[in-house]
Short mmCIF file of C-alpha atoms and ligand atoms in Angstrom, two decimals:
data_model
loop_
_atom_site.label_atom_id
_atom_site.label_comp_id
_atom_site.label_asym_id
_atom_site.label_seq_id
_atom_site.Cartn_x
_atom_site.Cartn_y
_atom_site.Cartn_z
CA MET A 1 149.49 77.19 165.84
CA SER A 2 150.06 75.26 169.05
CA GLY A 3 152.85 73.70 171.08
CA ASP A 4 156.19 73.13 169.36
CA ASN A 5 154.93 74.36 165.97
CA LYS A 6 154.50 77.90 167.26
CA LEU A 7 156.83 80.42 165.58
CA LYS A 8 159.22 82.49 167.69
CA PRO A 9 158.63 86.27 167.63
CA SER A 10 161.86 86.75 165.62
CA GLU A 11 160.53 84.34 162.96
CA ARG A 12 157.19 86.17 162.88
CA MET A 13 158.96 89.50 162.43
CA LYS A 14 160.62 88.21 159.24
CA ILE A 15 157.30 87.56 157.46
CA GLN A 16 156.26 90.41 155.12
CA ARG A 17 152.67 91.70 155.00
CA GLN A 18 150.72 89.71 152.40
CA ALA A 19 149.05 91.77 149.65
CA MET A 20 145.34 91.38 148.95
CA PRO A 21 144.89 89.67 145.55
CA ALA A 22 142.75 91.89 143.29
CA ARG A 23 141.41 92.03 139.73
CA GLU A 24 143.52 94.11 137.32
CA GLY A 25 142.46 97.79 137.04
CA HIS A 26 141.72 97.71 133.27
CA GLN A 27 139.69 94.46 133.67
CA ARG A 28 137.50 95.68 136.45
CA SER A 29 136.71 99.25 135.38
CA ALA A 30 134.08 97.86 133.01
CA CYS A 31 132.43 95.34 135.35
CA PHE A 32 130.72 95.26 138.71
CA GLU A 33 132.50 92.12 139.98
CA GLU A 34 134.18 92.49 143.37
CA VAL A 35 137.63 94.09 143.04
CA ASN A 36 139.38 92.34 145.95
CA LEU A 37 139.56 88.56 145.62
CA GLY A 38 140.33 87.68 149.25
CA PHE A 39 143.15 85.67 150.83
CA ASP A 40 143.31 81.92 150.28
CA GLU A 41 144.10 79.79 153.33
CA ARG A 42 147.86 79.76 152.67
CA LEU A 43 148.06 83.58 152.53
CA ALA A 44 145.77 83.94 155.55
CA VAL A 45 147.85 81.58 157.72
CA LEU A 46 151.08 83.33 156.65
CA GLU A 47 149.63 86.77 157.41
CA ALA A 48 148.19 85.60 160.74
CA GLN A 49 151.62 84.27 161.75
CA ARG A 50 152.89 87.87 161.65
CA CYS A 51 150.78 88.66 164.74
CA LEU A 52 152.83 88.80 167.94
CA GLU A 53 149.78 87.89 170.07
CA CYS A 54 150.55 90.84 172.35
CA LYS A 55 149.32 90.47 175.94
CA ASP A 56 148.29 94.13 175.99
CA ALA A 57 146.83 94.04 172.46
CA LYS A 58 146.56 97.66 171.33
CA CYS A 59 144.64 96.64 168.20
CA ILE A 60 141.56 95.76 170.31
CA SER A 61 141.29 99.30 171.66
CA GLY A 62 141.30 100.59 168.06
CA CYS A 63 138.24 98.49 167.19
CA PRO A 64 134.86 100.13 167.93
CA VAL A 65 133.28 96.70 168.60
CA GLN A 66 136.28 95.41 170.58
CA ILE A 67 136.87 92.20 168.61
CA ASP A 68 139.33 89.81 170.32
CA ILE A 69 141.79 90.30 167.44
CA PRO A 70 144.79 88.29 168.73
CA GLY A 71 142.31 85.56 169.74
CA PHE A 72 140.89 85.01 166.26
CA VAL A 73 144.16 85.77 164.42
CA SER A 74 146.08 83.18 166.49
CA ARG A 75 143.44 80.54 165.60
CA VAL A 76 143.97 81.34 161.90
CA ALA A 77 147.76 81.05 162.39
CA GLY A 78 147.20 77.59 163.85
CA GLY A 79 144.79 76.56 161.06
CA ASP A 80 141.79 76.38 163.46
CA LEU A 81 139.35 78.28 161.25
CA ALA A 82 136.22 77.14 163.08
CA GLY A 83 137.76 78.42 166.34
CA ALA A 84 138.63 81.72 164.65
CA ALA A 85 135.05 82.07 163.35
CA ASP A 86 133.59 81.40 166.82
CA ILE A 87 135.68 84.19 168.35
CA LEU A 88 135.04 86.67 165.53
CA LEU A 89 131.29 86.09 165.37
CA ARG A 90 130.97 86.40 169.14
CA ASP A 91 131.99 90.07 168.93
CA ASN A 92 130.86 91.03 165.43
CA ALA A 93 127.58 89.97 163.80
CA LEU A 94 128.57 91.34 160.36
CA PRO A 95 132.27 90.46 159.85
CA GLY A 96 132.03 89.84 156.09
CA ILE A 97 130.84 93.44 155.78
CA SER A 98 133.23 95.17 158.19
CA GLY A 99 136.16 93.08 156.87
CA ARG A 100 135.48 94.67 153.48
CA VAL A 101 134.53 98.28 154.20
CA CYS A 102 136.08 99.34 157.52
CA PRO A 103 138.81 101.98 157.38
CA GLN A 104 141.12 99.57 159.28
CA GLU A 105 144.15 101.76 158.55
CA LYS A 106 142.61 104.39 160.86
CA GLN A 107 141.35 101.92 163.49
CA CYS A 108 142.75 98.53 164.64
CA GLU A 109 145.63 98.47 162.17
CA ALA A 110 146.66 102.00 163.18
CA GLN A 111 147.23 100.68 166.73
CA CYS A 112 149.02 97.42 165.78
CA VAL A 113 152.57 97.31 167.18
CA ARG A 114 153.84 95.79 163.94
CA GLY A 115 152.88 98.98 162.15
CA LYS A 116 154.99 101.27 164.32
CA GLY A 117 157.91 103.14 162.74
CA LYS A 118 158.61 101.81 159.27
CA GLY A 119 156.77 98.53 159.95
CA CYS A 120 153.56 97.22 158.40
CA SER A 121 150.61 96.37 160.63
CA VAL A 122 149.04 92.92 160.56
CA ALA A 123 146.35 92.93 157.81
CA ILE A 124 143.58 92.51 160.39
CA GLY A 125 140.79 93.54 158.00
CA HIS A 126 141.84 91.07 155.31
CA LEU A 127 141.99 88.29 157.94
CA GLU A 128 138.56 89.26 159.28
CA ARG A 129 137.16 89.03 155.75
CA PHE A 130 138.88 85.65 155.20
CA VAL A 131 137.40 84.15 158.38
CA ALA A 132 133.92 85.57 157.67
CA ASP A 133 133.96 84.16 154.12
CA TRP A 134 135.21 80.80 155.40
CA ALA A 135 132.38 80.69 157.96
CA ARG A 136 129.80 81.59 155.30
CA ALA A 137 131.07 78.84 152.99
CA HIS A 138 131.35 76.17 155.70
CA GLN A 139 128.86 77.03 158.41
CA ASN A 140 126.08 78.97 156.64
CA GLY A 141 122.62 77.86 157.64
CA ARG A 142 123.79 76.77 161.07
CA SER A 143 120.80 77.14 163.38
CA PRO A 144 121.68 79.15 166.43
CA VAL A 145 120.54 77.96 169.85
CA ALA A 146 117.14 79.59 170.48
CA PRO A 147 117.29 81.73 173.63
CA LYS A 148 114.49 81.58 176.22
CA PRO A 149 111.88 84.24 175.25
CA THR A 150 111.76 87.17 177.69
CA GLY A 151 108.27 88.29 176.67
CA PHE A 152 109.55 91.76 175.72
CA LYS A 153 109.02 93.25 172.24
CA VAL A 154 111.60 95.64 170.78
CA ALA A 155 111.17 97.67 167.57
CA VAL A 156 114.19 98.71 165.52
CA VAL A 157 113.79 101.53 162.98
CA GLY A 158 116.10 101.09 159.99
CA SER A 159 118.04 98.05 158.80
CA GLY A 160 121.51 99.54 158.26
CA PRO A 161 124.51 98.29 160.24
CA ALA A 162 123.34 99.97 163.49
CA GLY A 163 119.84 98.48 163.30
CA LEU A 164 120.98 95.01 162.21
CA THR A 165 123.62 94.80 164.94
CA ALA A 166 121.19 95.88 167.66
CA ALA A 167 118.55 93.46 166.34
CA GLY A 168 120.98 90.51 166.48
CA GLU A 169 122.19 91.35 169.99
CA LEU A 170 118.64 91.78 171.31
CA ALA A 171 117.38 88.56 169.69
CA ARG A 172 120.27 86.65 171.29
CA LYS A 173 118.97 87.87 174.68
CA GLY A 174 115.54 86.39 173.94
CA HIS A 175 113.65 89.61 173.09
CA ALA A 176 111.15 89.54 170.19
CA VAL A 177 112.66 91.97 167.67
CA THR A 178 111.01 93.54 164.63
CA VAL A 179 113.04 95.73 162.28
CA PHE A 180 111.03 98.30 160.27
CA GLU A 181 112.71 99.33 157.03
CA ALA A 182 111.44 102.05 154.67
CA LEU A 183 112.99 100.53 151.53
CA HIS A 184 112.07 97.23 149.89
CA GLU A 185 115.35 95.50 150.86
CA PRO A 186 117.14 95.42 154.22
CA GLY A 187 120.75 96.60 154.63
CA GLY A 188 120.66 100.42 154.54
CA VAL A 189 123.73 101.99 152.92
CA LEU A 190 125.21 98.48 152.65
CA VAL A 191 122.72 97.69 149.89
CA TYR A 192 121.70 101.03 148.39
CA GLY A 193 124.97 102.97 148.75
CA ILE A 194 128.08 100.80 148.68
CA PRO A 195 128.41 99.21 145.23
CA GLN A 196 128.63 95.52 144.37
CA PHE A 197 132.29 95.83 143.33
CA ARG A 198 133.20 96.70 146.94
CA LEU A 199 130.57 94.80 148.88
CA PRO A 200 128.68 92.03 147.03
CA LYS A 201 125.01 92.09 147.97
CA GLU A 202 125.02 88.30 148.51
CA ILE A 203 127.18 88.92 151.59
CA VAL A 204 124.76 91.43 153.08
CA LYS A 205 121.90 89.02 152.27
CA ALA A 206 123.66 86.09 153.97
CA GLU A 207 124.41 88.16 157.07
CA VAL A 208 120.79 89.41 157.19
CA GLU A 209 119.55 85.81 156.81
CA SER A 210 121.63 84.70 159.77
CA LEU A 211 119.74 87.30 161.84
CA THR A 212 116.35 86.09 160.61
CA ARG A 213 117.34 82.51 161.54
CA LEU A 214 117.98 83.90 165.01
CA GLY A 215 114.33 85.00 165.06
CA VAL A 216 114.61 88.66 163.99
CA ASN A 217 111.51 89.73 162.04
CA ILE A 218 112.15 92.27 159.25
CA GLU A 219 109.27 94.32 157.78
CA CYS A 220 110.23 96.24 154.66
CA ASN A 221 108.29 99.10 153.02
CA VAL A 222 107.32 100.54 156.43
CA VAL A 223 108.19 104.21 157.00
CA ILE A 224 108.25 105.13 160.68
CA GLY A 225 106.88 108.65 160.95
CA GLN A 226 104.32 107.80 158.27
CA THR A 227 103.02 104.21 158.53
CA TYR A 228 103.45 104.30 162.34
CA THR A 229 104.87 106.94 164.66
CA ILE A 230 107.23 106.03 167.50
CA ASP A 231 104.28 106.62 169.88
CA ASP A 232 102.11 104.19 167.86
CA LEU A 233 104.84 101.54 168.24
CA MET A 234 104.97 102.02 172.01
CA THR A 235 101.21 102.13 172.59
CA GLU A 236 99.00 100.44 169.98
CA GLU A 237 101.72 98.08 168.72
CA GLY A 238 102.83 97.11 172.23
CA TYR A 239 106.62 97.51 171.90
CA HIS A 240 108.45 97.86 175.23
CA ALA A 241 111.48 99.66 173.74
CA VAL A 242 112.53 101.18 170.41
CA PHE A 243 115.97 101.59 168.82
CA ILE A 244 116.07 104.31 166.15
CA ALA A 245 118.76 103.74 163.51
CA ASN A 246 117.35 105.47 160.46
CA GLY A 247 120.67 106.90 159.27
CA ALA A 248 121.27 110.34 157.79
CA GLY A 249 120.47 109.88 154.14
CA LEU A 250 119.15 113.31 153.10
CA PRO A 251 121.55 114.67 150.44
CA VAL A 252 123.30 118.03 150.78
CA PHE A 253 123.77 120.05 147.57
CA LEU A 254 126.41 122.59 146.56
CA GLY A 255 124.15 125.64 146.40
CA ILE A 256 125.65 126.85 143.10
CA PRO A 257 123.86 127.97 139.90
CA GLY A 258 122.88 125.17 137.53
CA GLU A 259 122.11 122.48 140.12
CA ASN A 260 118.59 122.07 138.71
CA LEU A 261 119.82 121.16 135.23
CA LYS A 262 118.99 117.76 133.77
CA GLY A 263 121.94 115.44 134.42
CA VAL A 264 122.67 116.56 138.01
CA TYR A 265 122.24 113.80 140.62
CA SER A 266 122.85 113.51 144.32
CA ALA A 267 125.26 110.61 144.90
CA ASN A 268 122.61 108.85 146.99
CA GLU A 269 120.07 108.96 144.16
CA TYR A 270 122.63 107.86 141.56
CA LEU A 271 123.97 105.00 143.67
CA THR A 272 120.50 103.88 144.82
CA ARG A 273 119.32 103.71 141.21
CA VAL A 274 122.33 101.61 140.24
CA ASN A 275 122.74 99.39 143.32
CA LEU A 276 119.18 98.86 144.47
CA MET A 277 117.12 99.49 141.32
CA ARG A 278 119.65 97.75 138.97
CA ALA A 279 119.96 100.80 136.67
CA TRP A 280 122.88 99.15 134.85
CA ARG A 281 120.36 96.85 133.14
CA ASP A 282 118.94 98.00 129.79
CA ASP A 283 115.38 97.21 130.94
CA ALA A 284 115.70 99.08 134.27
CA GLU A 285 112.57 101.06 135.20
CA THR A 286 114.61 103.74 136.99
CA PRO A 287 117.70 104.13 134.74
CA VAL A 288 120.56 106.61 135.04
CA LEU A 289 122.12 108.58 132.19
CA LYS A 290 125.00 106.68 130.64
CA VAL A 291 127.32 109.40 129.33
CA LYS A 292 130.80 109.99 127.88
CA HIS A 293 131.99 112.42 130.52
CA ALA A 294 130.95 112.34 134.17
CA VAL A 295 132.10 114.57 137.03
CA VAL A 296 131.70 113.70 140.70
CA VAL A 297 132.12 116.36 143.37
CA GLY A 298 133.47 115.29 146.80
CA GLY A 299 136.32 113.42 148.46
CA GLY A 300 134.73 110.73 150.66
CA ASN A 301 133.79 107.09 150.13
CA THR A 302 130.49 108.14 148.54
CA ALA A 303 132.27 110.28 145.93
CA MET A 304 134.69 107.46 145.20
CA ASP A 305 131.81 104.99 144.78
CA GLY A 306 129.97 107.44 142.49
CA VAL A 307 132.92 108.10 140.19
CA ARG A 308 133.93 104.43 139.93
CA THR A 309 130.30 103.52 139.17
CA ALA A 310 130.10 106.15 136.40
CA LYS A 311 133.26 104.66 134.86
CA ARG A 312 131.77 101.17 135.00
CA LEU A 313 128.62 102.44 133.27
CA GLY A 314 130.77 103.35 130.27
CA ALA A 315 132.02 106.92 130.80
CA GLU A 316 135.18 107.60 128.75
CA SER A 317 136.23 110.11 131.38
CA ALA A 318 135.12 109.96 135.01
CA THR A 319 136.57 112.86 136.98
CA LEU A 320 136.62 113.53 140.70
CA VAL A 321 136.61 117.19 141.73
CA TYR A 322 137.73 117.81 145.33
CA ARG A 323 138.41 121.17 146.95
CA ARG A 324 141.22 120.01 149.24
CA SER A 325 144.33 117.92 148.51
CA ARG A 326 144.68 114.15 148.53
CA THR A 327 146.02 114.17 152.11
CA GLU A 328 142.72 115.56 153.41
CA MET A 329 140.48 113.16 151.45
CA PRO A 330 138.26 111.25 153.91
CA ALA A 331 137.88 108.22 151.57
CA ARG A 332 139.54 104.92 152.48
CA ILE A 333 143.09 104.75 151.12
CA GLU A 334 142.42 101.48 149.32
CA GLU A 335 139.46 102.99 147.44
CA VAL A 336 141.55 105.95 146.28
CA GLN A 337 144.28 103.59 145.05
CA HIS A 338 141.75 101.38 143.28
CA ALA A 339 140.14 104.43 141.63
CA GLU A 340 143.54 105.57 140.32
CA GLU A 341 144.26 102.09 138.91
CA GLU A 342 140.87 102.16 137.15
CA GLY A 343 141.72 105.38 135.31
CA ILE A 344 139.67 107.85 137.37
CA GLN A 345 140.90 111.41 136.85
CA PHE A 346 141.50 113.48 139.97
CA GLN A 347 141.10 117.27 139.97
CA MET A 348 142.40 118.09 143.45
CA LEU A 349 142.29 121.59 145.02
CA THR A 350 139.39 122.39 142.71
CA ASN A 351 135.94 123.69 143.60
CA PRO A 352 132.85 123.92 141.37
CA VAL A 353 131.32 127.39 141.03
CA GLU A 354 128.62 126.76 138.39
CA ILE A 355 127.07 123.94 136.37
CA LEU A 356 126.54 125.00 132.76
CA GLY A 357 123.66 123.82 130.57
CA ASP A 358 122.83 123.70 126.87
CA GLU A 359 119.78 125.30 125.24
CA ASN A 360 117.61 122.29 126.23
CA GLY A 361 118.49 122.40 129.92
CA TRP A 362 120.95 119.48 129.89
CA VAL A 363 124.33 119.66 131.64
CA ARG A 364 127.18 120.47 129.21
CA ALA A 365 130.08 121.40 131.58
CA ILE A 366 131.03 122.31 135.12
CA ARG A 367 132.94 125.53 135.83
CA CYS A 368 135.51 125.26 138.62
CA VAL A 369 138.08 127.39 140.40
CA ARG A 370 141.50 126.27 141.60
CA MET A 371 142.09 126.36 145.37
CA GLU A 372 145.03 126.63 147.73
CA LEU A 373 145.17 125.48 151.36
CA GLY A 374 145.10 128.05 154.17
CA GLU A 375 144.93 127.68 157.95
CA PRO A 376 143.21 124.62 159.58
CA ASP A 377 139.43 125.03 160.06
CA ALA A 378 137.12 123.68 162.82
CA SER A 379 137.57 120.12 161.48
CA GLY A 380 141.36 120.44 161.90
CA ARG A 381 141.87 120.22 158.13
CA ARG A 382 143.48 123.11 156.24
CA SER A 383 140.71 125.17 154.69
CA PRO A 384 140.69 125.69 150.92
CA ILE A 385 140.82 129.25 149.52
CA PRO A 386 139.94 130.11 145.87
CA ILE A 387 142.76 131.40 143.65
CA PRO A 388 141.39 134.50 141.83
CA GLY A 389 141.26 134.26 138.03
CA SER A 390 141.86 130.48 137.95
CA GLU A 391 138.39 129.45 136.70
CA PHE A 392 138.16 126.74 134.03
CA GLU A 393 135.54 124.39 132.57
CA ILE A 394 135.36 120.58 132.49
CA PRO A 395 133.01 119.36 129.72
CA CYS A 396 130.58 116.72 131.05
CA GLU A 397 126.99 115.53 130.65
CA VAL A 398 126.48 114.31 134.20
CA VAL A 399 127.39 115.87 137.57
CA ILE A 400 127.08 113.74 140.71
CA VAL A 401 127.12 115.68 143.99
CA ALA A 402 128.69 113.76 146.90
CA VAL A 403 129.42 116.46 149.47
CA GLY A 404 127.59 114.89 152.41
CA THR A 405 124.19 114.06 153.83
CA ARG A 406 122.10 115.11 156.79
CA ALA A 407 119.26 113.88 159.00
CA ASN A 408 115.83 113.34 157.44
CA PRO A 409 113.34 115.19 159.71
CA LEU A 410 110.36 112.89 158.90
CA LEU A 411 110.68 110.72 162.00
CA THR A 412 111.80 113.35 164.50
CA GLN A 413 109.07 115.83 163.46
CA THR A 414 106.39 113.26 164.29
CA THR A 415 107.96 112.60 167.72
CA PRO A 416 108.10 116.08 169.27
CA ASP A 417 109.40 114.88 172.68
CA LEU A 418 112.53 113.47 171.02
CA LYS A 419 115.34 115.95 171.63
CA VAL A 420 117.48 116.77 168.57
CA ASN A 421 120.49 119.07 168.19
CA ARG A 422 120.56 122.11 165.90
CA LYS A 423 121.52 119.93 162.92
CA GLY A 424 118.55 117.61 163.52
CA TYR A 425 120.56 114.66 164.90
CA ILE A 426 119.02 112.82 167.86
CA GLU A 427 120.59 113.51 171.26
CA VAL A 428 121.40 110.47 173.44
CA ASP A 429 123.06 109.75 176.79
CA ALA A 430 126.07 107.43 177.31
CA ASP A 431 123.76 104.38 177.00
CA GLY A 432 122.25 105.59 173.73
CA MET A 433 118.92 106.51 175.44
CA THR A 434 117.10 109.52 173.97
CA SER A 435 115.04 112.13 175.86
CA LYS A 436 112.08 109.72 175.54
CA PRO A 437 112.13 106.86 178.07
CA GLY A 438 112.53 103.45 176.42
CA VAL A 439 113.58 104.99 173.09
CA PHE A 440 117.24 104.61 172.13
CA ALA A 441 119.12 105.76 169.02
CA GLY A 442 122.47 105.19 167.32
CA GLY A 443 124.44 105.24 164.08
CA ASP A 444 124.43 108.14 161.63
CA ILE A 445 121.18 109.64 163.02
CA VAL A 446 123.14 110.41 166.20
CA ARG A 447 126.69 110.95 164.90
CA GLY A 448 126.05 112.46 161.47
CA ALA A 449 127.56 110.61 158.51
CA ALA A 450 130.19 108.29 160.04
CA THR A 451 131.24 104.68 159.42
CA VAL A 452 129.77 101.20 159.34
CA ILE A 453 131.70 99.98 162.37
CA LEU A 454 130.81 103.03 164.50
CA ALA A 455 127.16 102.40 163.65
CA MET A 456 127.61 98.74 164.62
CA GLY A 457 129.30 99.76 167.89
CA ASP A 458 126.33 102.03 168.68
CA GLY A 459 123.92 99.18 167.93
CA LYS A 460 125.81 96.84 170.23
CA ARG A 461 126.01 99.35 173.10
CA ALA A 462 122.35 100.36 172.78
CA ALA A 463 121.23 96.71 172.72
CA ALA A 464 123.04 96.09 176.03
CA ALA A 465 121.41 99.23 177.49
CA ILE A 466 117.95 98.21 176.20
CA ASP A 467 118.41 94.79 177.80
CA ARG A 468 119.29 96.45 181.14
CA TYR A 469 116.30 98.82 180.76
CA LEU A 470 113.92 95.89 180.15
CA THR A 471 115.38 93.84 183.00
CA ALA A 472 114.86 96.80 185.35
CA LYS A 473 111.30 97.18 184.02
CA ARG A 474 110.58 93.53 184.84
CA ALA A 475 111.84 94.08 188.40
CA THR A 476 109.26 96.85 188.92
CA GLN A 477 106.34 94.91 187.33
P1 FAD B 1 122.03 103.49 157.28
O1 FAD B 1 123.02 102.51 156.77
O2 FAD B 1 121.87 104.78 156.59
O3 FAD B 1 120.65 102.76 157.42
C1 FAD B 1 119.49 103.44 157.80
C2 FAD B 1 118.29 102.66 157.28
O4 FAD B 1 117.11 103.24 157.83
C3 FAD B 1 118.13 102.72 155.77
O5 FAD B 1 117.92 101.43 155.27
C4 FAD B 1 116.90 103.61 155.56
O6 FAD B 1 116.16 103.25 154.40
C5 FAD B 1 116.11 103.32 156.82
N1 FAD B 1 115.18 104.40 157.18
C6 FAD B 1 115.37 105.73 157.08
N2 FAD B 1 114.32 106.40 157.56
C7 FAD B 1 113.42 105.45 157.94
C8 FAD B 1 112.11 105.52 158.49
N3 FAD B 1 111.54 106.71 158.76
N4 FAD B 1 111.45 104.36 158.75
C9 FAD B 1 112.04 103.15 158.49
N5 FAD B 1 113.28 103.04 157.96
C10 FAD B 1 113.96 104.18 157.70
N6 FAD B 1 131.41 103.55 155.94
C11 FAD B 1 132.48 102.73 156.10
O7 FAD B 1 132.82 102.39 157.23
N7 FAD B 1 133.19 102.28 155.04
C12 FAD B 1 132.85 102.56 153.77
O8 FAD B 1 133.51 102.14 152.83
C13 FAD B 1 131.70 103.39 153.55
N8 FAD B 1 131.28 103.69 152.29
C14 FAD B 1 130.13 104.41 152.12
C15 FAD B 1 129.67 104.63 150.83
C16 FAD B 1 128.49 105.32 150.63
C17 FAD B 1 127.99 105.50 149.24
C18 FAD B 1 127.78 105.87 151.74
C19 FAD B 1 126.50 106.65 151.53
C20 FAD B 1 128.25 105.69 153.02
C21 FAD B 1 129.43 104.94 153.22
N9 FAD B 1 129.91 104.69 154.51
C22 FAD B 1 131.00 103.88 154.69
C23 FAD B 1 129.19 105.20 155.69
C24 FAD B 1 128.32 104.10 156.32
O9 FAD B 1 127.70 103.35 155.31
C25 FAD B 1 127.30 104.70 157.27
O10 FAD B 1 128.00 105.40 158.27
C26 FAD B 1 126.45 103.59 157.93
O11 FAD B 1 125.77 102.84 156.95
C27 FAD B 1 125.46 104.17 158.92
O12 FAD B 1 124.68 103.12 159.41
P2 FAD B 1 123.21 103.36 160.02
O13 FAD B 1 122.75 102.00 160.43
O14 FAD B 1 123.26 104.43 161.03
O15 FAD B 1 122.33 103.93 158.83
FE1 SF4 B 2 148.71 91.09 166.75
FE2 SF4 B 2 149.15 93.71 166.07
FE3 SF4 B 2 147.15 93.08 167.74
FE4 SF4 B 2 149.71 92.80 168.60
S1 SF4 B 2 148.66 94.74 168.06
S2 SF4 B 2 147.99 91.36 168.90
S3 SF4 B 2 150.68 92.20 166.65
S4 SF4 B 2 147.31 92.46 165.56
#
């Protein structure tokens, strides 16, 4: 909005936060279509007009990739969607993804001045999604200006949000980038973990394609640590720098009796089978059990995705078992609300103690104990304590364990001079450089299981550091 048409702050303050249109709970719990429908232009402009365009915009400091939020939001308010897209895409290579899955309520929106006191923050995430979708519909296929080649080759290990972001940033600087991905499709958790009903795969595909148009080469089915080691990449394959972003996808189990019964899955296996291997199809080669009663253990986004997927695959009851209370659940608030609307049952302050099987070794129930909250633990959350004598059983045929993941040692074990901490995560300096010169790392393999936008922030920072490293290398050549 420009000139005389611009609303006064008092007029902006009167506009209420616009709700995200969504499919009805009963409609969507049986299908994999995306739940949120997105703003149309009228809603987006109205919501954007709520922004006060603060000079000292606190929202920017809450964003791990430092998007110029008032810049792009003010363009939306004025109806200049191409201008909004230019600003957004300058800071964020994957806005259609982050606009859908970021925990904005804990990041940019938590800092927004309109959210202080009893107010409601500007719906920054919904606007980001709107602009990204507009750009995909109107500008997709746009050929970026080819940068002058630098002559340097950079290898990226893993094609999740950290790897894709770094690859895009490095390609824009003119470096020849190859991404090596172990799976047969690029995207990392964005394709194998987060389900279609939250993040349609076409969006990941379109954002990956925009990177390949930029010149990024992606080689799937290549496992670094097996097909090549990091040393192979830097010697025989001639790469001048490497960015490791292989995530932390090794599942953690509960360590209780009965975990080897038939019908127990790790959430990663269950979700990978459904999302990547299309297990919802009757002719799928790697199906999952479609059962009447499913139980998912955990309280994060992965648990929420697992339980909502089980419901969509036809479970009459899909139950989430979590040892703390709802306040401590790490899942995004919107996902918890959507799960409730879809009829997911929540067993809060409940911990599994044993998985029970029938005479043929199939899961028949999970035995749990009720918990109460004690003093805060190392994570700052109140630790759960079992209530003696409160054990009970939940009948079920499938148990999905979603209590976390850890680093896969395959890559680090084949690169002995790469320093890792006691949990197996790679140690880096402020620039993202590891103990091995020219080798950088970021995302979950450094932080432990975190978020998409933190992984993207790491990719962006490491790409800038790699560029500086290569420029310095040229100076000494
Ligand atoms: P990943 O996304 O894990 O990507 C790593 C890639 O490296 C993978 O493709 C893997 O196949 C590949 N790889 C591994 N080893 C090798 C090797 N040796 N050689 C070659 N390639 C290799 N975060 C949010 O912000 N919002 C959410 O809503 C959300 N929901 C989630 C739901 C689920 C089910 C899960 C599992 C996580 C979720 N997260 C969410 C967390 C988020 O997805 C991760 O923090 C993020 O994807 C980490 O990015 P990354 O690039 O570090 O690794
Ligand atoms: Fe707009 Fe809120 Fe950012 Fe201020 S803090 S610029 S109101 S989004």
